[in-house]
XYZ file of C-alpha atoms in Angstrom:
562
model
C 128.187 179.031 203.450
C 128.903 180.518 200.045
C 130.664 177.924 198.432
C 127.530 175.518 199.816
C 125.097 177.570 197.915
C 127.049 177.838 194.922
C 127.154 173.947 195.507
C 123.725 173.779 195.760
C 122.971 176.028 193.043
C 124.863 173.989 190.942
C 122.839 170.764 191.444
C 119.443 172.624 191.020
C 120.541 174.225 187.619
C 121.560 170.921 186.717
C 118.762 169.059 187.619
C 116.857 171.613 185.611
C 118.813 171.119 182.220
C 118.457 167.182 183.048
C 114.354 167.909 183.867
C 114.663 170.199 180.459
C 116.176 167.389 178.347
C 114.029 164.765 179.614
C 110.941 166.669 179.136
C 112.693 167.089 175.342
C 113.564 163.759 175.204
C 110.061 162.521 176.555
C 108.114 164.813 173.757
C 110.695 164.036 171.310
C 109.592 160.191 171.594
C 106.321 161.014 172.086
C 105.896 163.079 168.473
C 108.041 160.047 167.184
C 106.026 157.357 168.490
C 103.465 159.344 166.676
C 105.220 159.523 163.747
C 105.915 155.575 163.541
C 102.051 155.007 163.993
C 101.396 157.269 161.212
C 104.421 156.431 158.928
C 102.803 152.569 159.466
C 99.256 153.628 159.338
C 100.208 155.404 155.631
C 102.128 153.192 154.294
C 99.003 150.479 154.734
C 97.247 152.960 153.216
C 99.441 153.946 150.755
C 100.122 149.679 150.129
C 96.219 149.433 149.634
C 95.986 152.214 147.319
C 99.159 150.869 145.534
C 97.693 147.142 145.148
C 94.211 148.666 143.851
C 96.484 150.455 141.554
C 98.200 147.277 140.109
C 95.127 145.832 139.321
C 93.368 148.642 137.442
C 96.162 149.289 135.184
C 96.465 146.447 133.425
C 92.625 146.863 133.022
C 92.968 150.156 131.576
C 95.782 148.887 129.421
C 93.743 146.119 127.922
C 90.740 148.259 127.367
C 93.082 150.701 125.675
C 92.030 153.608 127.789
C 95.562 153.418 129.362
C 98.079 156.679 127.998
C 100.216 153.365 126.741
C 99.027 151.843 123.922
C 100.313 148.276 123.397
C 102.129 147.145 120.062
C 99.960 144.934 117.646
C 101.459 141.534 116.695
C 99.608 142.488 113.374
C 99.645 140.420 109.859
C 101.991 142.630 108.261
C 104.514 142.151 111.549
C 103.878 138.262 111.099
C 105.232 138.263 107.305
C 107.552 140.222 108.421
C 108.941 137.692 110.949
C 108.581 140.162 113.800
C 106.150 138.220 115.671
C 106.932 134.291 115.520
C 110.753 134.907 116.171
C 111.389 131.487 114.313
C 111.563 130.781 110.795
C 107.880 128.942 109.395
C 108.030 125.430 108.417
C 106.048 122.848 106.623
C 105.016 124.486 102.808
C 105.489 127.961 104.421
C 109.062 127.528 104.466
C 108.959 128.315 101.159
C 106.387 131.336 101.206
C 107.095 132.802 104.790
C 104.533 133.356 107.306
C 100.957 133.809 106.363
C 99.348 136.900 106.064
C 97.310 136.293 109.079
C 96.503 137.083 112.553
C 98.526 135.152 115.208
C 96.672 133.279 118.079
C 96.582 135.796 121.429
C 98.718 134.036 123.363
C 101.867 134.212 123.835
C 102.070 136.405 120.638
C 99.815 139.403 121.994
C 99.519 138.678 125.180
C 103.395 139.167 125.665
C 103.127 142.661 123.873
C 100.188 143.684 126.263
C 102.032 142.094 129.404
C 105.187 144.701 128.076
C 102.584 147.655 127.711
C 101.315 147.219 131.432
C 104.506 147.328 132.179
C 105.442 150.413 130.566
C 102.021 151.891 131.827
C 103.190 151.445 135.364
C 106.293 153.163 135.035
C 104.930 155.736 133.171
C 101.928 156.152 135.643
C 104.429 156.003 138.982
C 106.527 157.984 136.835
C 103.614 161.288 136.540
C 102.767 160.467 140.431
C 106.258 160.801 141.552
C 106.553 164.208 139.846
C 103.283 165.272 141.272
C 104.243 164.348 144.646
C 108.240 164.778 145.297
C 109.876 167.561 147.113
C 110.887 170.230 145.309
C 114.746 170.184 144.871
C 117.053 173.026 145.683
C 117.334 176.214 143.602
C 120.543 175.635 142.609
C 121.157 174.169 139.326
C 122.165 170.896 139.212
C 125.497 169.904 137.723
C 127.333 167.174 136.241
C 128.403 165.831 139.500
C 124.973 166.412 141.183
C 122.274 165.058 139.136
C 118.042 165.027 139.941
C 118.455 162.401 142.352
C 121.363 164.364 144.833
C 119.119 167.485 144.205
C 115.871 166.151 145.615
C 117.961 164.134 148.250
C 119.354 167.434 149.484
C 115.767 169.425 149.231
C 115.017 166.429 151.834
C 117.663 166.745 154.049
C 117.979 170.478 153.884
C 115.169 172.075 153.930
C 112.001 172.932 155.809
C 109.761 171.258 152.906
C 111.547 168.380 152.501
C 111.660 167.164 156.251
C 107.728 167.776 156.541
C 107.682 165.610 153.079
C 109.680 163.337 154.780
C 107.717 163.161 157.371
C 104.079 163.105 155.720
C 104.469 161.825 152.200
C 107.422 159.429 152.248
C 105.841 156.344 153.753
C 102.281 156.544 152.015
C 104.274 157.402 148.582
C 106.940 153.966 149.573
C 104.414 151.716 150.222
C 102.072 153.017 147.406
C 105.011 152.383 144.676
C 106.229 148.997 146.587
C 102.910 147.637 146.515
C 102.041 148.779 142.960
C 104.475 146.915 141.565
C 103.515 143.835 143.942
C 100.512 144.160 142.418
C 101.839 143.916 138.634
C 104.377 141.300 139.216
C 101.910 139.114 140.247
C 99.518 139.988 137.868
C 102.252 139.189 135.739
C 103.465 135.898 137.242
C 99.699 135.157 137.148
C 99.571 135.705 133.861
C 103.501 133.917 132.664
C 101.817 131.120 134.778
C 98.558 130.813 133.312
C 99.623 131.425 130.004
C 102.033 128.731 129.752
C 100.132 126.516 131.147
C 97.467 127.382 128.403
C 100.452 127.431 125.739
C 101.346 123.780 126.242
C 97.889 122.881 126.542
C 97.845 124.833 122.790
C 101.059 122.937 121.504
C 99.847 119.697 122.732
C 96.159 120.060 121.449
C 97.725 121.801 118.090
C 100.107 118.687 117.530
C 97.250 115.783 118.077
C 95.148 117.738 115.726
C 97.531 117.849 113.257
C 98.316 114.416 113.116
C 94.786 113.182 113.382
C 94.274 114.769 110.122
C 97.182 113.808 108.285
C 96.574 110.167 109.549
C 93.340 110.364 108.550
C 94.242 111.377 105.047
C 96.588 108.968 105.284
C 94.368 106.418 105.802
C 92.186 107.560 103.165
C 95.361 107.760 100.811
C 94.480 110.945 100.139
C 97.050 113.076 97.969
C 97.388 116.011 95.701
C 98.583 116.326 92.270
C 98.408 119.062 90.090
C 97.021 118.288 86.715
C 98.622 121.056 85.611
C 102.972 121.011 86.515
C 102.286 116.971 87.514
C 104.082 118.259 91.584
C 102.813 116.262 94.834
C 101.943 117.651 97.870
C 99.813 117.161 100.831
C 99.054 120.987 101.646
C 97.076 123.058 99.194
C 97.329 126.895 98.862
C 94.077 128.557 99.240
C 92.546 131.950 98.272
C 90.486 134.029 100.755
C 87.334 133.010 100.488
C 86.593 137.110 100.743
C 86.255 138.076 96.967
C 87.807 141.390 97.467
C 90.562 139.840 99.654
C 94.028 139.343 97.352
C 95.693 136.841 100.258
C 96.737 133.208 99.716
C 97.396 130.797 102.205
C 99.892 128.615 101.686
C 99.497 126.226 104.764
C 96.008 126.586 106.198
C 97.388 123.809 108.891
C 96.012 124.403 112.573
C 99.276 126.341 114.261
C 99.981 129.544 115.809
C 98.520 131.727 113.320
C 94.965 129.635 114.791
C 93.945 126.431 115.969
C 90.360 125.808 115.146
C 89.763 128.837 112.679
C 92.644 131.264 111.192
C 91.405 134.526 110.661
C 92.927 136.425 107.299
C 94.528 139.836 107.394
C 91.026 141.196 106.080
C 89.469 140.041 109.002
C 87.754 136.691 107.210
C 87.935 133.363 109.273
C 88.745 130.484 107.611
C 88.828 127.148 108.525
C 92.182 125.403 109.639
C 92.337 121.823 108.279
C 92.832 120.721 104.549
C 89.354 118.359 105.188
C 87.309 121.269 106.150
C 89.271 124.306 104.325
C 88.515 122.318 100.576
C 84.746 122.295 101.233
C 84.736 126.182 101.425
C 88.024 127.135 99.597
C 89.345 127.851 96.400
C 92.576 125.605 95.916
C 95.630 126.899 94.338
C 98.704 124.409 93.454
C 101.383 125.847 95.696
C 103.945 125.152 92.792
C 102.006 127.006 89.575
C 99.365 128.586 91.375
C 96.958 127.087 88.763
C 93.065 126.418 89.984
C 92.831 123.168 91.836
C 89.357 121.337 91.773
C 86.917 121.418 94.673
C 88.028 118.725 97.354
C 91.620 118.954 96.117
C 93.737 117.280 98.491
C 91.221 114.950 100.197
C 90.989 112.207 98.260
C 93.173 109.859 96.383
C 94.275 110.995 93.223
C 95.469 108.187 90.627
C 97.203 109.485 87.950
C 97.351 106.919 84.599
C 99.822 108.177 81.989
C 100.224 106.388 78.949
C 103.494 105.519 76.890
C 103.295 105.135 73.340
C 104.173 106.506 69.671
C 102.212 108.672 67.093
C 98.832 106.187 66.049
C 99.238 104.029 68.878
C 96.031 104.259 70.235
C 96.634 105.839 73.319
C 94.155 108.668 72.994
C 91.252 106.709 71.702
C 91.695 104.514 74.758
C 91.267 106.838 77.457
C 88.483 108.115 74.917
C 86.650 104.497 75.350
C 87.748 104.231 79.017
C 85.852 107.563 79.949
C 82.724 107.357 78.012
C 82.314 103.857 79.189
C 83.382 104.263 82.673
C 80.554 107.320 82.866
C 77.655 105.233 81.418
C 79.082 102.588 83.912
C 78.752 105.011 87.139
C 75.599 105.987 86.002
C 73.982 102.928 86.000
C 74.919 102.073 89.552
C 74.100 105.760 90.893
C 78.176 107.004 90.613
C 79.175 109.498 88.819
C 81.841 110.814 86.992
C 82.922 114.398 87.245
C 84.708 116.746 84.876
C 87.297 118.991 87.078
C 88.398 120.982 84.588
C 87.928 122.633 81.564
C 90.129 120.211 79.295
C 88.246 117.641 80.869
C 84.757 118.234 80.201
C 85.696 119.310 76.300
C 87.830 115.377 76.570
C 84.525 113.928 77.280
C 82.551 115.719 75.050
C 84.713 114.893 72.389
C 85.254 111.079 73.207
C 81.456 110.558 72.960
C 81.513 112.123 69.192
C 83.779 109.941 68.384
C 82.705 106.894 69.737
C 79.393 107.518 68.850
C 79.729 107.798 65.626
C 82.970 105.560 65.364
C 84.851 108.320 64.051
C 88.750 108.370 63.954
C 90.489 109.939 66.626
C 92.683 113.043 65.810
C 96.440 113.118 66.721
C 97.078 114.620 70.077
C 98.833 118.068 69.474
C 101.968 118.269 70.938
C 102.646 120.273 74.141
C 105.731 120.306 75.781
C 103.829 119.556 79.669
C 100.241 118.842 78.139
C 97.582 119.254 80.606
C 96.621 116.361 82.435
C 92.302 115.538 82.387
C 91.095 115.161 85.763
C 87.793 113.108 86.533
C 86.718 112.946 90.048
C 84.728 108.945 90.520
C 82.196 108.524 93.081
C 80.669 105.139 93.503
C 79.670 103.176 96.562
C 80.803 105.838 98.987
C 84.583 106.238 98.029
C 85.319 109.030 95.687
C 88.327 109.235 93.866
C 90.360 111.586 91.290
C 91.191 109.707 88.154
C 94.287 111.959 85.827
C 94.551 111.013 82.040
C 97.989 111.922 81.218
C 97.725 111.855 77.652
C 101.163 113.282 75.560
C 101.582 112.980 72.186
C 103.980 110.128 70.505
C 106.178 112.654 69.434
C 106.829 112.892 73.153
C 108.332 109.821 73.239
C 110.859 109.800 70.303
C 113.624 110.516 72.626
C 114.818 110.637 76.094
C 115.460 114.218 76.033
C 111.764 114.744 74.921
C 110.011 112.931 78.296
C 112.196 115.086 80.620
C 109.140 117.564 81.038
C 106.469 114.763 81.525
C 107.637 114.260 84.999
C 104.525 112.963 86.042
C 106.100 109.607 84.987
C 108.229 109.518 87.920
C 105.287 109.679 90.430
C 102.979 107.096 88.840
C 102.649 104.228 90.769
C 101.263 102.392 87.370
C 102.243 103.142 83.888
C 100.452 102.042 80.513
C 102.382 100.949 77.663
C 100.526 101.288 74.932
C 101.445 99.051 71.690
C 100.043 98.579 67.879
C 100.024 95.166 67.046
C 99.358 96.238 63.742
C 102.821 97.745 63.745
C 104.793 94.015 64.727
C 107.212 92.601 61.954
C 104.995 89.483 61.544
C 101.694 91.207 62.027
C 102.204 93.997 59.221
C 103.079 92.318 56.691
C 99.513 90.606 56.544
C 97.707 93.681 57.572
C 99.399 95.605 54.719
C 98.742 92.935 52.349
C 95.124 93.343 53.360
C 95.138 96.901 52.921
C 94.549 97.047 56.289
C 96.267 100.463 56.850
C 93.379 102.108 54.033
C 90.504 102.290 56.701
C 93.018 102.162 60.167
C 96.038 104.028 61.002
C 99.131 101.913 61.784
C 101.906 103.582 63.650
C 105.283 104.262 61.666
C 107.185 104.958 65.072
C 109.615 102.673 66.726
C 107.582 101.094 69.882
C 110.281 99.704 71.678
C 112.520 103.204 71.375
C 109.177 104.958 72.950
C 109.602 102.499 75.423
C 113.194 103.072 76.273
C 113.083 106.828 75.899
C 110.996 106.919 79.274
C 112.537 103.855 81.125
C 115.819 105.230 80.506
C 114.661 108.527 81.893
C 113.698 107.026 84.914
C 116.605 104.683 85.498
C 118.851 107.657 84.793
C 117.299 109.570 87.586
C 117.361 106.329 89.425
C 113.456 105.908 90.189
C 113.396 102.739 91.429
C 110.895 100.566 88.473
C 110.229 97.570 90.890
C 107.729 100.189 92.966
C 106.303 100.399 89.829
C 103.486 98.552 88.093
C 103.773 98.248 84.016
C 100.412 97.578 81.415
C 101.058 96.464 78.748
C 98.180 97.325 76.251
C 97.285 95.895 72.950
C 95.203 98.561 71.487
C 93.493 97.240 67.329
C 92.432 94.040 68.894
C 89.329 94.071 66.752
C 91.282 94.406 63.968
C 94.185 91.928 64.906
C 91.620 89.208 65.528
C 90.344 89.889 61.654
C 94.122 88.505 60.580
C 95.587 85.286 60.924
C 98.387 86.483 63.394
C 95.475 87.242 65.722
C 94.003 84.036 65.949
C 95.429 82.920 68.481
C 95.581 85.621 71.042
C 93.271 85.329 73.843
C 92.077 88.904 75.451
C 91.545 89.014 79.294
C 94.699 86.370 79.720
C 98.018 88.345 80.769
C 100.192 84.962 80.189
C 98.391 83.823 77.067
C 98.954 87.531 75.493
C 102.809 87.559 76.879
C 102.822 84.472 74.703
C 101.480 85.541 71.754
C 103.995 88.939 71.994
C 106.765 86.152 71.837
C 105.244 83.885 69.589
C 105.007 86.866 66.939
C 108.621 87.961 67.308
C 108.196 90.473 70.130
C 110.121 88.646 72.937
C 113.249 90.467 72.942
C 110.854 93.647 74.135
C 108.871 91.373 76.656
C 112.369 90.435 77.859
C 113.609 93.935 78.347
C 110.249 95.179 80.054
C 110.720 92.125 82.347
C 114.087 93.138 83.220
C 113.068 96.963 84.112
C 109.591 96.063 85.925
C 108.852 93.146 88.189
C 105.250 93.700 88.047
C 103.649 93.813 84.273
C 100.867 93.001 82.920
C 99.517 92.244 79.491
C 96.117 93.322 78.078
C 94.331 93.004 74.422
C 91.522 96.031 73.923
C 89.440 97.038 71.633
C 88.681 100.570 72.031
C 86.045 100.991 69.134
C 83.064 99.119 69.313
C 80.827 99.123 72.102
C 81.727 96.355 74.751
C 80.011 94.798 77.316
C 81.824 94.935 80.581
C 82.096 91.276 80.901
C 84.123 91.336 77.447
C 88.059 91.218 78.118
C 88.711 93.507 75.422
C 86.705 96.325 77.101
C 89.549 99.271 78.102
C 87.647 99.194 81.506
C 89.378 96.289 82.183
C 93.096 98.245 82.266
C 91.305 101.278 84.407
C 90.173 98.184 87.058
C 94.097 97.023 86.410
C 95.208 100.745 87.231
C 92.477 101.274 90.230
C 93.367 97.691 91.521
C 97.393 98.104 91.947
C 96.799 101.708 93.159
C 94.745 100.242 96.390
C 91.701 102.455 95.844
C 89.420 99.604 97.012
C 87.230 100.546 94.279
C 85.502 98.744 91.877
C 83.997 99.969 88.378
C 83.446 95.697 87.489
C 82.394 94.323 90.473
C 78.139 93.700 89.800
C 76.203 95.680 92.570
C 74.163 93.547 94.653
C 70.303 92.816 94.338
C 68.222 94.531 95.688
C 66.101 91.352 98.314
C 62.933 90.772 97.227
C 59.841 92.163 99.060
């Protein structure tokens, strides 16, 4: 009976431990089943909070109310190359970026997309710190850094298990879901933002070539009257008067597309067409004053070739004064654009007013070209008189600094007939030289000192149209010799020239230039336009072979009767 109740003694105390434990067990699930609703419940929470977070910050980052600040693609960064990443091209190659601010995206926009960035870390960085579980006493060492001592606080401690149990799934979910938030804010944003950049390049690109085919189309070009370079993209001054900045290429890019806004805050337009009816253009090359509308119209340059007495500077004198009182009288008009140019004109109606003689043109290494800007039947033009002295022309050496030469399209070779072998004889037995200047210079070696040139620097002459000008006609028709030469007829003049012992020079300048043509002026009395001999007929010569499609001859029409 003992060793039954020991038995049975047995089996009750074990039942109890197995009663014990599974009351244990049962609460033990229970308080865990708990703990799983709550650890889910706060971690939504926590996720909610986290995702409201993510889209605040980058709010507060933009606004600049955010602790991080973000970097400034600034003009000062964009000389410095710290913004574009890529070297500049077109005429900023030459001048580096513009002082200017860059269009927001991608330039800012990827600076403020690293300052959210760095604002969330920063931010989850403070909560983290606010919110951990304190980590053991002990000091950590190399061997156990921050991380192993808050792990162990968790694991080890009172604290750290109720942390673990409260904070650690509303903190998880609120960190997870913050940066949910921000990465696709960010996506959102890498997304939208190309999308908008190759909507930029593509729009940027057509714009650009719109314009220059435009120009194009209106043969529109730039050359500085000043250092005789070509280009098709002015510099331009801030139109701010206390702003210092020039642009060098004011073309629609990434420092803007429809407006570029200077360093000093000033917007300026982004198109050559638009930025020279505003703008102050600069030559990109000497930096000398452009005039107004630089760059948007054709510019014909007309240089003339020619010794000391030749005539060349009393026929652009003729050719300007009449061409003005030409304009006039069919509503054009004919516009000094600089300086030189409106003292030219005032001199060349002295002179041809009162039939004066004209005074030797002093002699300037790069003499400034005289720029005239022609309106007339709704084309507008810029007319350069590239007028160097003879003594320019006594050698090669000498018309290395006139290189405006080499991008003529049209050249004038001026010529005394006074000055011919057969011709001076008469006109110096008539005393002809007492009351008009003949020229003592060799007119075929002022001819070959600038043909030469260009041959030697292998400009290619059959692109090239040649005048040649007979400048005295008035006085060659008073001799015998000039009898016979007919004005206004390029052949019948090319035969005179041979007929009077000048066809060894016609033969050369036909062997250098395919196209030439001859002309007989008179550039001292007052000419009717219909005359041959007026010099307006070689400016009609130059205007016609440059393609301007204008005409200074052509009669306007009548008005119809009422």
């Amino acid at each position: 009976m003992e060793d039954f109740g020991a038995v049975v003694a047995f089996f009750m105390a074990l039942a109890a431990i197995v009663f014990v434990l599974w009351v244990i067990a049962a609460v033990f699930m229970r308080i865990l089943a708990i703990l799983v609703f709550y650890w889910i419940g706060a971690f939504a929470l926590g996720a909610v909070a986290g995702l409201i977070t993510g889209l605040l910050l980058p709010l507060r980052v933009l606004s600049g109310r955010a602790a991080v600040k973000p970097d400034v693609a600034s003009p000062d960064k964009v000389v410095e190359n710290k913004v574009m990443k890529i070297p500049p091209r077109g005429m900023q190659k030459h001048f580096g970026w513009d002082n200017a601010w860059p269009v927001y995206n991608p330039y800012q926009a990827r600076l403020d997309a690293l300052a959210v960035i760095s604002e969330t870390r920063a931010f989850l960085a403070t909560a983290w710190t606010r919110t951990k579980p304190k980590a053991s006493t002990s000091t950590p060492t190399a061997n156990t850094g921050k991380a192993q001592s808050v792990l162990s606080a968790v694991v080890t401690t009172g604290p750290g298990f109720a942390w673990l149990a409260i904070a650690a799934a509303p903190t998880a979910g609120f960190v997870a879901a913050t940066w949910v938030s921000i990465g696709f804010w960010l996506l959102v944003m890498l997304v939208f933002g190309g999308v908008v950049y190759a909507i930029q390049v593509s729009w940027v690109t057509v714009y650009r070539w719109w314009e220059k085919l435009g120009r194009r189309r209106a043969r529109a070009s730039l050359k500085c009257h000043v250092c005789y370079r070509e280009t098709d993209t002015p510099s331009y001054k801030c139109r701010n008067p206390t702003c210092t900045v020039v642009h060098r290429d004011i073309s629609p890019g990434p420092l803007g597309m429809l407006q570029r806004r200077c360093s000093c805050g000033t917007g300026l337009p982004t198109t050559v067409g638009k930025a020279a009816k505003v703008l102050e253009a600069l030559c990109p090359f000497c930096a000398n004053p452009l005039a107004e509308g630089a760059g948007t119209r054709q510019t014909v340059q007309i240089p003339v070739i020619g010794t000391v007495g030749a005539g060349k500077t009393r026929l652009l004198a003729t050719t300007v004064v009449g061409l003005e009182a030409h304009l006039a009288s069919r509503s054009g008009v004919l516009v000094p654009l600089s300086d030189g140019a409106t003292e030219f004109l005032t001199y060349a109606k002295n002179v041809t007013r009162t039939s004066q003689k004209t005074d030797p043109t002093a002699v300037r290494l790069k003499p400034e070209g005289l720029p005239y800007r022609v309106e007339t039947d709704g084309r507008s033009i810029e007319l350069h008189m590239m007028d160097a002295a003879g003594e320019s022309f006594t050698s090669m050496d000498r018309t290395q600094a006139l290189s405006y030469i080499d991008t003529a399209g049209a050249l004038l070779l001026v010529l005394d007939p006074l000055a011919f072998e057969d011709v001076n004889e008469e006109a110096r037995r008539r005393g002809t030289e007492n009351w008009v200047a003949i020229t003592s210079g060799d007119q075929e070696d002022a001819y070959a000192s600038v043909v030469d040139r260009l041959r030697a620097e292998n400009v290619d002459l059959r692109r090239k149209h040649l005048a040649v000008v007979l400048t005295k006609t008035d006085v060659l028709q008073s001799l015998s010799a000039g009898l016979t030469i007919t004005p206004g007829d390029s052949r019948a003049i090319r035969q005179w020239l041979d007929a009077n012992g000048e066809d060894g020079l016609v033969r050369r300048i036909e062997d250098d230039f395919e196209n030439v043509t001859y002309f007989a002026v008179d550039s001292m009395d007052d000419l009717d336009l219909s005359d041959p001999r007026n010099p307006i007929a070689v400016l009609q010569w130059v205007l016609d072979v440059s393609n301007t499609k204008v005409s200074i001859l052509a009669v306007p029409a009548a008005a119809p009767a009422n």
